[in-house]
Amino acid sequence: MIRWPQAAAVLVAATALFAPFAHAQLLIGQTAGFTGPVAAGVQETTDGAKLYFDAVNAKGGVGGQKIELVSLDDKFDPKLSAENARQLIEDRKVLALFLTRGTPHTEAIIPLLNQYGVPLVGPSTGAMVLHKPARKHVFNVRATYQREAEKAIAHLASLGITRIAVVLADDSFGADGLTGAQRGLERAQLKAVLEERFDRSKPDFGPVAAKLMQTNAQAVLMIASGVAVVDGYAAFRAAGSTAQIVTLSNNASTGFAKSLGANGRGVIVTQVFPNERSVNFPMVREAQELAKARGQDVSPAMLEGFAAAKVMVEGLRRSGPRPTRESIDAALDGLQKFDLGGLEISYSPTDHSGLDFADLSIIGTDGKFRR
């Protein structure tokens, strides 16, 4: 017979054993530019992710454990991205990294992913270098920039536009998008009237605008981020250019559309998720219902974060009662035909590409994206 002191000791021991598990939080780390040129888009993608994480947590989390997203601001600086990732991995002991932003920024943290075996889910970049060959610990959700750029060029060509300029950030992101643009131009049997690079850290669009005017370009594909596109567009208009402006989905945020002001009307922005008002997609309908309860509207950028969060949660659910970095990696590697809500995603050890959805939108007079 166990006497009271002994029973109490057993109870205390059991509580000590199981309490940390019962109340544990599933720590997920994020480094992204919450300040700086891409802040608007970063905030919206993160808001979309939190929309889903909060809904899961409200229902008890995953296996009784709540998901906590630890977000650090890297100011859109690749060096700071790497340092933030190190802190999250070594000091905060996060299970996974999530929703990083930027091509060189994500590339900067890959050595850490490999060193510590940490999965990265849903990097907010469509860089081909993260898709092919498959990166062991990188699980993409969105389509590639090359796919977007190629589709944008094909659309312009279908409208009879033949004088197309490409203005790009002089970094790995710009070079990646340019590859897709060049493929699109080749298929349309066209050549760019201008390929102009600019310094991402210190852009000067005056000389670029002067060169653009000399080409009499009908359209300009800008492979750049946030503020750079806004400033470049303003410089082109100030110089007298009336060229159609096209940019990629990294700028598919309500904040970006607003920052264009009066110049926003008619700007074409490629998209990698369905129309945020297409309720025939269950994922979009789900996001809308959750956002409405908070008095929010869903933007394209929010949908990207929402979809990435769904993949992250599914990885956690499939990785056992006590998820580890290794078990999440393995669970995602075996994820097949997972329905996000009208969009299906699969991974394998040789393919971490995620979705291949690409579409076009245009900013209307109300600052909203139209399809």
GROMACS .gro file of C-alpha atoms in nm:
model
  371
    1MET     CA    1   0.000   0.000   0.000
    2ILE     CA    2   0.139   0.340  -0.097
    3ARG     CA    3   0.119   0.587   0.191
    4TRP     CA    4   0.037   0.957   0.139
    5PRO     CA    5   0.400   1.089   0.138
    6GLN     CA    6   0.491   0.825  -0.116
    7ALA     CA    7   0.181   0.896  -0.328
    8ALA     CA    8   0.257   1.269  -0.320
    9ALA     CA    9   0.613   1.202  -0.433
   10VAL     CA   10   0.486   0.990  -0.722
   11LEU     CA   11   0.236   1.263  -0.818
   12VAL     CA   12   0.505   1.532  -0.812
   13ALA     CA   13   0.736   1.316  -1.021
   14ALA     CA   14   0.462   1.247  -1.275
   15THR     CA   15   0.373   1.615  -1.293
   16ALA     CA   16   0.735   1.709  -1.348
   17LEU     CA   17   0.760   1.448  -1.622
   18PHE     CA   18   0.446   1.539  -1.817
   19ALA     CA   19   0.389   1.909  -1.741
   20PRO     CA   20   0.663   2.040  -1.973
   21PHE     CA   21   0.513   1.833  -2.255
   22ALA     CA   22   0.154   1.932  -2.177
   23HIS     CA   23   0.234   2.300  -2.173
   24ALA     CA   24   0.519   2.301  -2.423
   25GLN     CA   25   0.510   2.541  -2.711
   26LEU     CA   26   0.610   2.453  -3.062
   27LEU     CA   27   0.861   2.727  -3.139
   28ILE     CA   28   0.884   2.831  -3.504
   29GLY     CA   29   1.138   3.097  -3.605
   30GLN     CA   30   1.115   3.371  -3.866
   31THR     CA   31   1.363   3.629  -3.990
   32ALA     CA   32   1.232   3.887  -4.237
   33GLY     CA   33   1.240   4.258  -4.317
   34PHE     CA   34   0.973   4.396  -4.085
   35THR     CA   35   1.135   4.735  -4.142
   36GLY     CA   36   1.292   4.854  -4.466
   37PRO     CA   37   1.185   4.834  -4.831
   38VAL     CA   38   0.971   4.517  -4.808
   39ALA     CA   39   0.809   4.582  -4.470
   40ALA     CA   40   0.452   4.608  -4.602
   41GLY     CA   41   0.464   4.272  -4.777
   42VAL     CA   42   0.643   4.100  -4.489
   43GLN     CA   43   0.382   4.219  -4.240
   44GLU     CA   44   0.097   4.099  -4.459
   45THR     CA   45   0.243   3.752  -4.521
   46THR     CA   46   0.309   3.719  -4.149
   47ASP     CA   47  -0.045   3.833  -4.067
   48GLY     CA   48  -0.176   3.564  -4.301
   49ALA     CA   49   0.033   3.298  -4.128
   50LYS     CA   50  -0.079   3.412  -3.783
   51LEU     CA   51  -0.440   3.399  -3.900
   52TYR     CA   52  -0.404   3.022  -3.942
   53PHE     CA   53  -0.171   2.958  -3.646
   54ASP     CA   54  -0.411   3.142  -3.414
   55ALA     CA   55  -0.706   2.940  -3.544
   56VAL     CA   56  -0.516   2.615  -3.478
   57ASN     CA   57  -0.410   2.731  -3.131
   58ALA     CA   58  -0.769   2.828  -3.047
   59LYS     CA   59  -0.864   2.463  -3.106
   60GLY     CA   60  -0.589   2.329  -2.878
   61GLY     CA   61  -0.285   2.357  -3.103
   62VAL     CA   62  -0.108   2.049  -3.240
   63GLY     CA   63  -0.117   1.750  -3.006
   64GLY     CA   64  -0.215   1.980  -2.722
   65GLN     CA   65   0.080   2.212  -2.781
   66LYS     CA   66   0.046   2.571  -2.896
   67ILE     CA   67   0.243   2.709  -3.189
   68GLU     CA   68   0.451   3.016  -3.115
   69LEU     CA   69   0.599   3.215  -3.402
   70VAL     CA   70   0.917   3.398  -3.297
   71SER     CA   71   0.979   3.675  -3.553
   72LEU     CA   72   1.299   3.880  -3.580
   73ASP     CA   73   1.352   4.185  -3.800
   74ASP     CA   74   1.648   4.155  -4.039
   75LYS     CA   75   1.579   4.492  -4.206
   76PHE     CA   76   1.609   4.314  -4.544
   77ASP     CA   77   1.983   4.273  -4.488
   78PRO     CA   78   2.121   3.926  -4.576
   79LYS     CA   79   2.393   3.947  -4.309
   80LEU     CA   80   2.135   4.019  -4.042
   81SER     CA   81   1.917   3.737  -4.180
   82ALA     CA   82   2.198   3.491  -4.114
   83GLU     CA   83   2.262   3.629  -3.763
   84ASN     CA   84   1.891   3.618  -3.676
   85ALA     CA   85   1.869   3.261  -3.801
   86ARG     CA   86   2.167   3.164  -3.586
   87GLN     CA   87   2.001   3.315  -3.278
   88LEU     CA   88   1.674   3.140  -3.349
   89ILE     CA   89   1.841   2.804  -3.405
   90GLU     CA   90   2.110   2.808  -3.136
   91ASP     CA   91   1.958   3.025  -2.864
   92ARG     CA   92   1.580   2.988  -2.904
   93LYS     CA   93   1.604   2.624  -3.016
   94VAL     CA   94   1.326   2.662  -3.274
   95LEU     CA   95   1.198   2.346  -3.439
   96ALA     CA   96   1.186   2.505  -3.783
   97LEU     CA   97   1.238   2.830  -3.968
   98PHE     CA   98   0.949   2.978  -4.157
   99LEU     CA   99   0.850   3.246  -4.409
  100THR     CA  100   1.188   3.410  -4.464
  101ARG     CA  101   1.187   3.694  -4.716
  102GLY     CA  102   1.431   3.759  -5.001
  103THR     CA  103   1.654   3.549  -5.224
  104PRO     CA  104   2.005   3.644  -5.101
  105HIS     CA  105   1.862   3.655  -4.748
  106THR     CA  106   1.736   3.297  -4.766
  107GLU     CA  107   2.055   3.180  -4.935
  108ALA     CA  108   2.250   3.327  -4.642
  109ILE     CA  109   2.082   3.096  -4.391
  110ILE     CA  110   2.111   2.770  -4.586
  111PRO     CA  111   2.451   2.678  -4.432
  112LEU     CA  112   2.283   2.696  -4.091
  113LEU     CA  113   1.994   2.477  -4.205
  114ASN     CA  114   2.245   2.218  -4.322
  115GLN     CA  115   2.462   2.244  -4.012
  116TYR     CA  116   2.177   2.196  -3.764
  117GLY     CA  117   1.930   1.996  -3.976
  118VAL     CA  118   1.661   2.264  -3.944
  119PRO     CA  119   1.371   2.264  -4.193
  120LEU     CA  120   1.266   2.591  -4.358
  121VAL     CA  121   0.901   2.604  -4.462
  122GLY     CA  122   0.753   2.852  -4.708
  123PRO     CA  123   1.038   3.093  -4.789
  124SER     CA  124   0.874   3.401  -4.939
  125THR     CA  125   1.090   3.393  -5.249
  126GLY     CA  126   1.051   3.215  -5.579
  127ALA     CA  127   1.422   3.177  -5.647
  128MET     CA  128   1.499   2.877  -5.868
  129VAL     CA  129   1.815   2.815  -5.663
  130LEU     CA  130   1.584   2.701  -5.381
  131HIS     CA  131   1.391   2.466  -5.610
  132LYS     CA  132   1.638   2.286  -5.839
  133PRO     CA  133   1.820   2.086  -5.732
  134ALA     CA  134   1.604   2.020  -5.426
  135ARG     CA  135   1.748   2.167  -5.107
  136LYS     CA  136   1.730   1.902  -4.836
  137HIS     CA  137   1.583   2.129  -4.568
  138VAL     CA  138   1.393   2.387  -4.779
  139PHE     CA  139   1.023   2.322  -4.844
  140ASN     CA  140   0.887   2.574  -5.094
  141VAL     CA  141   0.516   2.651  -5.112
  142ARG     CA  142   0.488   2.916  -5.384
  143ALA     CA  143   0.584   2.901  -5.754
  144THR     CA  144   0.915   3.031  -5.893
  145TYR     CA  145   0.997   3.383  -6.007
  146GLN     CA  146   1.110   3.240  -6.339
  147ARG     CA  147   0.761   3.099  -6.397
  148GLU     CA  148   0.608   3.438  -6.311
  149ALA     CA  149   0.843   3.642  -6.529
  150GLU     CA  150   0.794   3.408  -6.824
  151LYS     CA  151   0.415   3.433  -6.789
  152ALA     CA  152   0.431   3.813  -6.769
  153ILE     CA  153   0.632   3.836  -7.090
  154ALA     CA  154   0.395   3.594  -7.267
  155HIS     CA  155   0.101   3.813  -7.163
  156LEU     CA  156   0.263   4.131  -7.294
  157ALA     CA  157   0.351   3.961  -7.621
  158SER     CA  158  -0.008   3.837  -7.657
  159LEU     CA  159  -0.120   4.201  -7.644
  160GLY     CA  160   0.110   4.287  -7.934
  161ILE     CA  161   0.366   4.461  -7.715
  162THR     CA  162   0.711   4.404  -7.866
  163ARG     CA  163   0.934   4.672  -7.709
  164ILE     CA  164   0.991   4.535  -7.360
  165ALA     CA  165   1.253   4.657  -7.113
  166VAL     CA  166   1.372   4.464  -6.808
  167VAL     CA  167   1.497   4.658  -6.504
  168LEU     CA  168   1.633   4.444  -6.224
  169ALA     CA  169   1.805   4.453  -5.887
  170ASP     CA  170   2.170   4.356  -5.927
  171ASP     CA  171   2.152   4.052  -5.699
  172SER     CA  172   2.057   3.684  -5.712
  173PHE     CA  173   1.685   3.768  -5.707
  174GLY     CA  174   1.717   3.996  -6.009
  175ALA     CA  175   1.929   3.748  -6.201
  176ASP     CA  176   1.682   3.469  -6.129
  177GLY     CA  177   1.383   3.667  -6.256
  178LEU     CA  178   1.580   3.776  -6.561
  179THR     CA  179   1.632   3.413  -6.661
  180GLY     CA  180   1.255   3.364  -6.673
  181ALA     CA  181   1.205   3.689  -6.862
  182GLN     CA  182   1.465   3.590  -7.120
  183ARG     CA  183   1.296   3.253  -7.168
  184GLY     CA  184   0.964   3.429  -7.224
  185LEU     CA  185   1.119   3.673  -7.472
  186GLU     CA  186   1.282   3.388  -7.662
  187ARG     CA  187   0.955   3.199  -7.691
  188ALA     CA  188   0.786   3.515  -7.817
  189GLN     CA  189   1.076   3.565  -8.061
  190LEU     CA  190   1.161   3.900  -7.905
  191LYS     CA  191   1.465   4.068  -7.752
  192ALA     CA  192   1.458   4.312  -7.464
  193VAL     CA  193   1.512   4.671  -7.576
  194LEU     CA  194   1.690   4.729  -7.244
  195GLU     CA  195   1.831   4.513  -6.966
  196GLU     CA  196   1.937   4.744  -6.686
  197ARG     CA  197   2.062   4.650  -6.340
  198PHE     CA  198   2.063   4.878  -6.036
  199ASP     CA  199   2.229   4.863  -5.695
  200ARG     CA  200   1.971   4.720  -5.453
  201SER     CA  201   2.123   4.898  -5.153
  202LYS     CA  202   2.160   5.239  -5.323
  203PRO     CA  203   1.927   5.258  -5.623
  204ASP     CA  204   1.957   5.558  -5.857
  205PHE     CA  205   1.683   5.552  -6.117
  206GLY     CA  206   1.765   5.882  -6.289
  207PRO     CA  207   2.018   5.729  -6.534
  208VAL     CA  208   1.792   5.424  -6.580
  209ALA     CA  209   1.499   5.648  -6.673
  210ALA     CA  210   1.712   5.832  -6.929
  211LYS     CA  211   1.812   5.503  -7.096
  212LEU     CA  212   1.453   5.384  -7.088
  213MET     CA  213   1.334   5.696  -7.273
  214GLN     CA  214   1.588   5.632  -7.549
  215THR     CA  215   1.443   5.285  -7.614
  216ASN     CA  216   1.081   5.400  -7.648
  217ALA     CA  217   0.981   5.093  -7.447
  218GLN     CA  218   0.613   4.999  -7.441
  219ALA     CA  219   0.644   4.799  -7.118
  220VAL     CA  220   0.892   4.758  -6.833
  221LEU     CA  221   0.925   4.442  -6.626
  222MET     CA  222   1.069   4.549  -6.289
  223ILE     CA  223   1.233   4.264  -6.099
  224ALA     CA  224   1.276   4.446  -5.771
  225SER     CA  225   1.124   4.480  -5.425
  226GLY     CA  226   0.879   4.724  -5.272
  227VAL     CA  227   1.019   5.074  -5.245
  228ALA     CA  228   1.257   5.022  -5.537
  229VAL     CA  229   0.967   4.958  -5.774
  230VAL     CA  230   0.776   5.258  -5.639
  231ASP     CA  231   1.077   5.488  -5.679
  232GLY     CA  232   1.170   5.348  -6.019
  233TYR     CA  233   0.817   5.389  -6.152
  234ALA     CA  234   0.805   5.749  -6.028
  235ALA     CA  235   1.138   5.824  -6.198
  236PHE     CA  236   1.021   5.672  -6.528
  237ARG     CA  237   0.701   5.876  -6.527
  238ALA     CA  238   0.889   6.193  -6.434
  239ALA     CA  239   1.116   6.136  -6.734
  240GLY     CA  240   0.812   6.110  -6.961
  241SER     CA  241   0.782   5.734  -7.009
  242THR     CA  242   0.431   5.595  -7.052
  243ALA     CA  243   0.543   5.232  -7.056
  244GLN     CA  244   0.324   4.968  -6.894
  245ILE     CA  245   0.479   4.866  -6.560
  246VAL     CA  246   0.487   4.498  -6.465
  247THR     CA  247   0.633   4.348  -6.147
  248LEU     CA  248   0.638   4.014  -5.966
  249SER     CA  249   0.442   3.863  -5.679
  250ASN     CA  250   0.693   3.967  -5.416
  251ASN     CA  251   0.507   4.299  -5.447
  252ALA     CA  252   0.158   4.148  -5.426
  253SER     CA  253   0.064   4.329  -5.107
  254THR     CA  254  -0.198   4.590  -5.027
  255GLY     CA  255   0.079   4.801  -4.875
  256PHE     CA  256   0.270   4.803  -5.205
  257ALA     CA  257  -0.040   4.905  -5.401
  258LYS     CA  258  -0.103   5.190  -5.159
  259SER     CA  259   0.259   5.307  -5.174
  260LEU     CA  260   0.226   5.358  -5.550
  261GLY     CA  261  -0.044   5.618  -5.490
  262ALA     CA  262  -0.192   5.763  -5.808
  263ASN     CA  263   0.069   5.575  -6.012
  264GLY     CA  264  -0.076   5.242  -5.903
  265ARG     CA  265  -0.365   5.226  -6.145
  266GLY     CA  266  -0.294   4.981  -6.426
  267VAL     CA  267   0.024   4.828  -6.281
  268ILE     CA  268   0.038   4.456  -6.356
  269VAL     CA  269   0.148   4.229  -6.070
  270THR     CA  270   0.198   3.856  -6.116
  271GLN     CA  271   0.037   3.632  -5.854
  272VAL     CA  272   0.119   3.285  -5.719
  273PHE     CA  273  -0.209   3.217  -5.542
  274PRO     CA  274  -0.574   3.240  -5.648
  275ASN     CA  275  -0.768   3.564  -5.632
  276GLU     CA  276  -0.814   3.657  -5.268
  277ARG     CA  277  -1.188   3.694  -5.345
  278SER     CA  278  -1.224   3.353  -5.519
  279VAL     CA  279  -1.441   3.178  -5.260
  280ASN     CA  280  -1.471   2.873  -5.487
  281PHE     CA  281  -1.125   2.786  -5.347
  282PRO     CA  282  -1.183   2.644  -4.996
  283MET     CA  283  -0.850   2.787  -4.877
  284VAL     CA  284  -0.951   3.138  -4.981
  285ARG     CA  285  -1.294   3.098  -4.821
  286GLU     CA  286  -1.135   2.975  -4.498
  287ALA     CA  287  -0.892   3.269  -4.488
  288GLN     CA  288  -1.173   3.514  -4.559
  289GLU     CA  289  -1.389   3.379  -4.277
  290LEU     CA  290  -1.106   3.395  -4.025
  291ALA     CA  291  -1.004   3.745  -4.138
  292LYS     CA  292  -1.361   3.873  -4.129
  293ALA     CA  293  -1.388   3.769  -3.764
  294ARG     CA  294  -1.096   4.006  -3.699
  295GLY     CA  295  -1.230   4.286  -3.915
  296GLN     CA  296  -0.955   4.231  -4.175
  297ASP     CA  297  -0.950   4.197  -4.552
  298VAL     CA  298  -0.744   3.924  -4.717
  299SER     CA  299  -0.465   4.034  -4.953
  300PRO     CA  300  -0.258   3.820  -5.194
  301ALA     CA  301   0.039   3.846  -4.956
  302MET     CA  302  -0.176   3.723  -4.667
  303LEU     CA  303  -0.277   3.419  -4.872
  304GLU     CA  304   0.088   3.328  -4.920
  305GLY     CA  305   0.147   3.334  -4.545
  306PHE     CA  306  -0.178   3.146  -4.483
  307ALA     CA  307  -0.082   2.867  -4.724
  308ALA     CA  308   0.270   2.840  -4.578
  309ALA     CA  309   0.122   2.812  -4.228
  310LYS     CA  310  -0.104   2.526  -4.340
  311VAL     CA  311   0.200   2.336  -4.467
  312MET     CA  312   0.392   2.409  -4.146
  313VAL     CA  313   0.106   2.283  -3.928
  314GLU     CA  314   0.064   1.968  -4.137
  315GLY     CA  315   0.436   1.898  -4.097
  316LEU     CA  316   0.399   1.932  -3.720
  317ARG     CA  317   0.091   1.709  -3.710
  318ARG     CA  318   0.264   1.433  -3.904
  319SER     CA  319   0.588   1.443  -3.706
  320GLY     CA  320   0.468   1.261  -3.396
  321PRO     CA  321   0.366   1.362  -3.042
  322ARG     CA  322   0.703   1.526  -2.973
  323PRO     CA  323   0.808   1.701  -3.296
  324THR     CA  324   1.179   1.745  -3.358
  325ARG     CA  325   1.367   1.911  -3.640
  326GLU     CA  326   1.444   1.570  -3.785
  327SER     CA  327   1.087   1.438  -3.759
  328ILE     CA  328   0.943   1.751  -3.924
  329ASP     CA  329   1.192   1.715  -4.208
  330ALA     CA  330   1.093   1.351  -4.256
  331ALA     CA  331   0.721   1.425  -4.234
  332LEU     CA  332   0.738   1.693  -4.501
  333ASP     CA  333   0.956   1.477  -4.726
  334GLY     CA  334   0.671   1.226  -4.733
  335LEU     CA  335   0.388   1.477  -4.777
  336GLN     CA  336   0.187   1.371  -5.083
  337LYS     CA  337  -0.118   1.531  -5.241
  338PHE     CA  338  -0.192   1.749  -4.940
  339ASP     CA  339  -0.497   1.963  -5.014
  340LEU     CA  340  -0.444   2.321  -4.904
  341GLY     CA  341  -0.801   2.396  -5.003
  342GLY     CA  342  -0.833   2.374  -5.380
  343LEU     CA  343  -0.457   2.359  -5.435
  344GLU     CA  344  -0.261   2.037  -5.394
  345ILE     CA  345   0.097   2.018  -5.275
  346SER     CA  346   0.343   1.726  -5.267
  347TYR     CA  347   0.706   1.681  -5.167
  348SER     CA  348   0.960   1.404  -5.205
  349PRO     CA  349   1.333   1.377  -5.123
  350THR     CA  350   1.409   1.492  -5.479
  351ASP     CA  351   1.136   1.757  -5.517
  352HIS     CA  352   1.065   2.040  -5.272
  353SER     CA  353   0.911   2.277  -5.526
  354GLY     CA  354   0.558   2.304  -5.392
  355LEU     CA  355   0.299   2.477  -5.610
  356ASP     CA  356   0.330   2.585  -5.973
  357PHE     CA  357   0.032   2.824  -5.976
  358ALA     CA  358   0.093   3.155  -6.157
  359ASP     CA  359  -0.153   3.423  -6.263
  360LEU     CA  360  -0.171   3.793  -6.346
  361SER     CA  361  -0.350   4.080  -6.174
  362ILE     CA  362  -0.383   4.451  -6.235
  363ILE     CA  363  -0.418   4.725  -5.973
  364GLY     CA  364  -0.749   4.905  -6.007
  365THR     CA  365  -0.846   5.264  -5.928
  366ASP     CA  366  -0.937   5.153  -5.576
  367GLY     CA  367  -0.588   5.018  -5.512
  368LYS     CA  368  -0.707   4.656  -5.514
  369PHE     CA  369  -0.582   4.373  -5.731
  370ARG     CA  370  -0.812   4.269  -6.014
  371ARG     CA  371  -0.787   3.947  -6.214
   0.00000   0.00000   0.00000
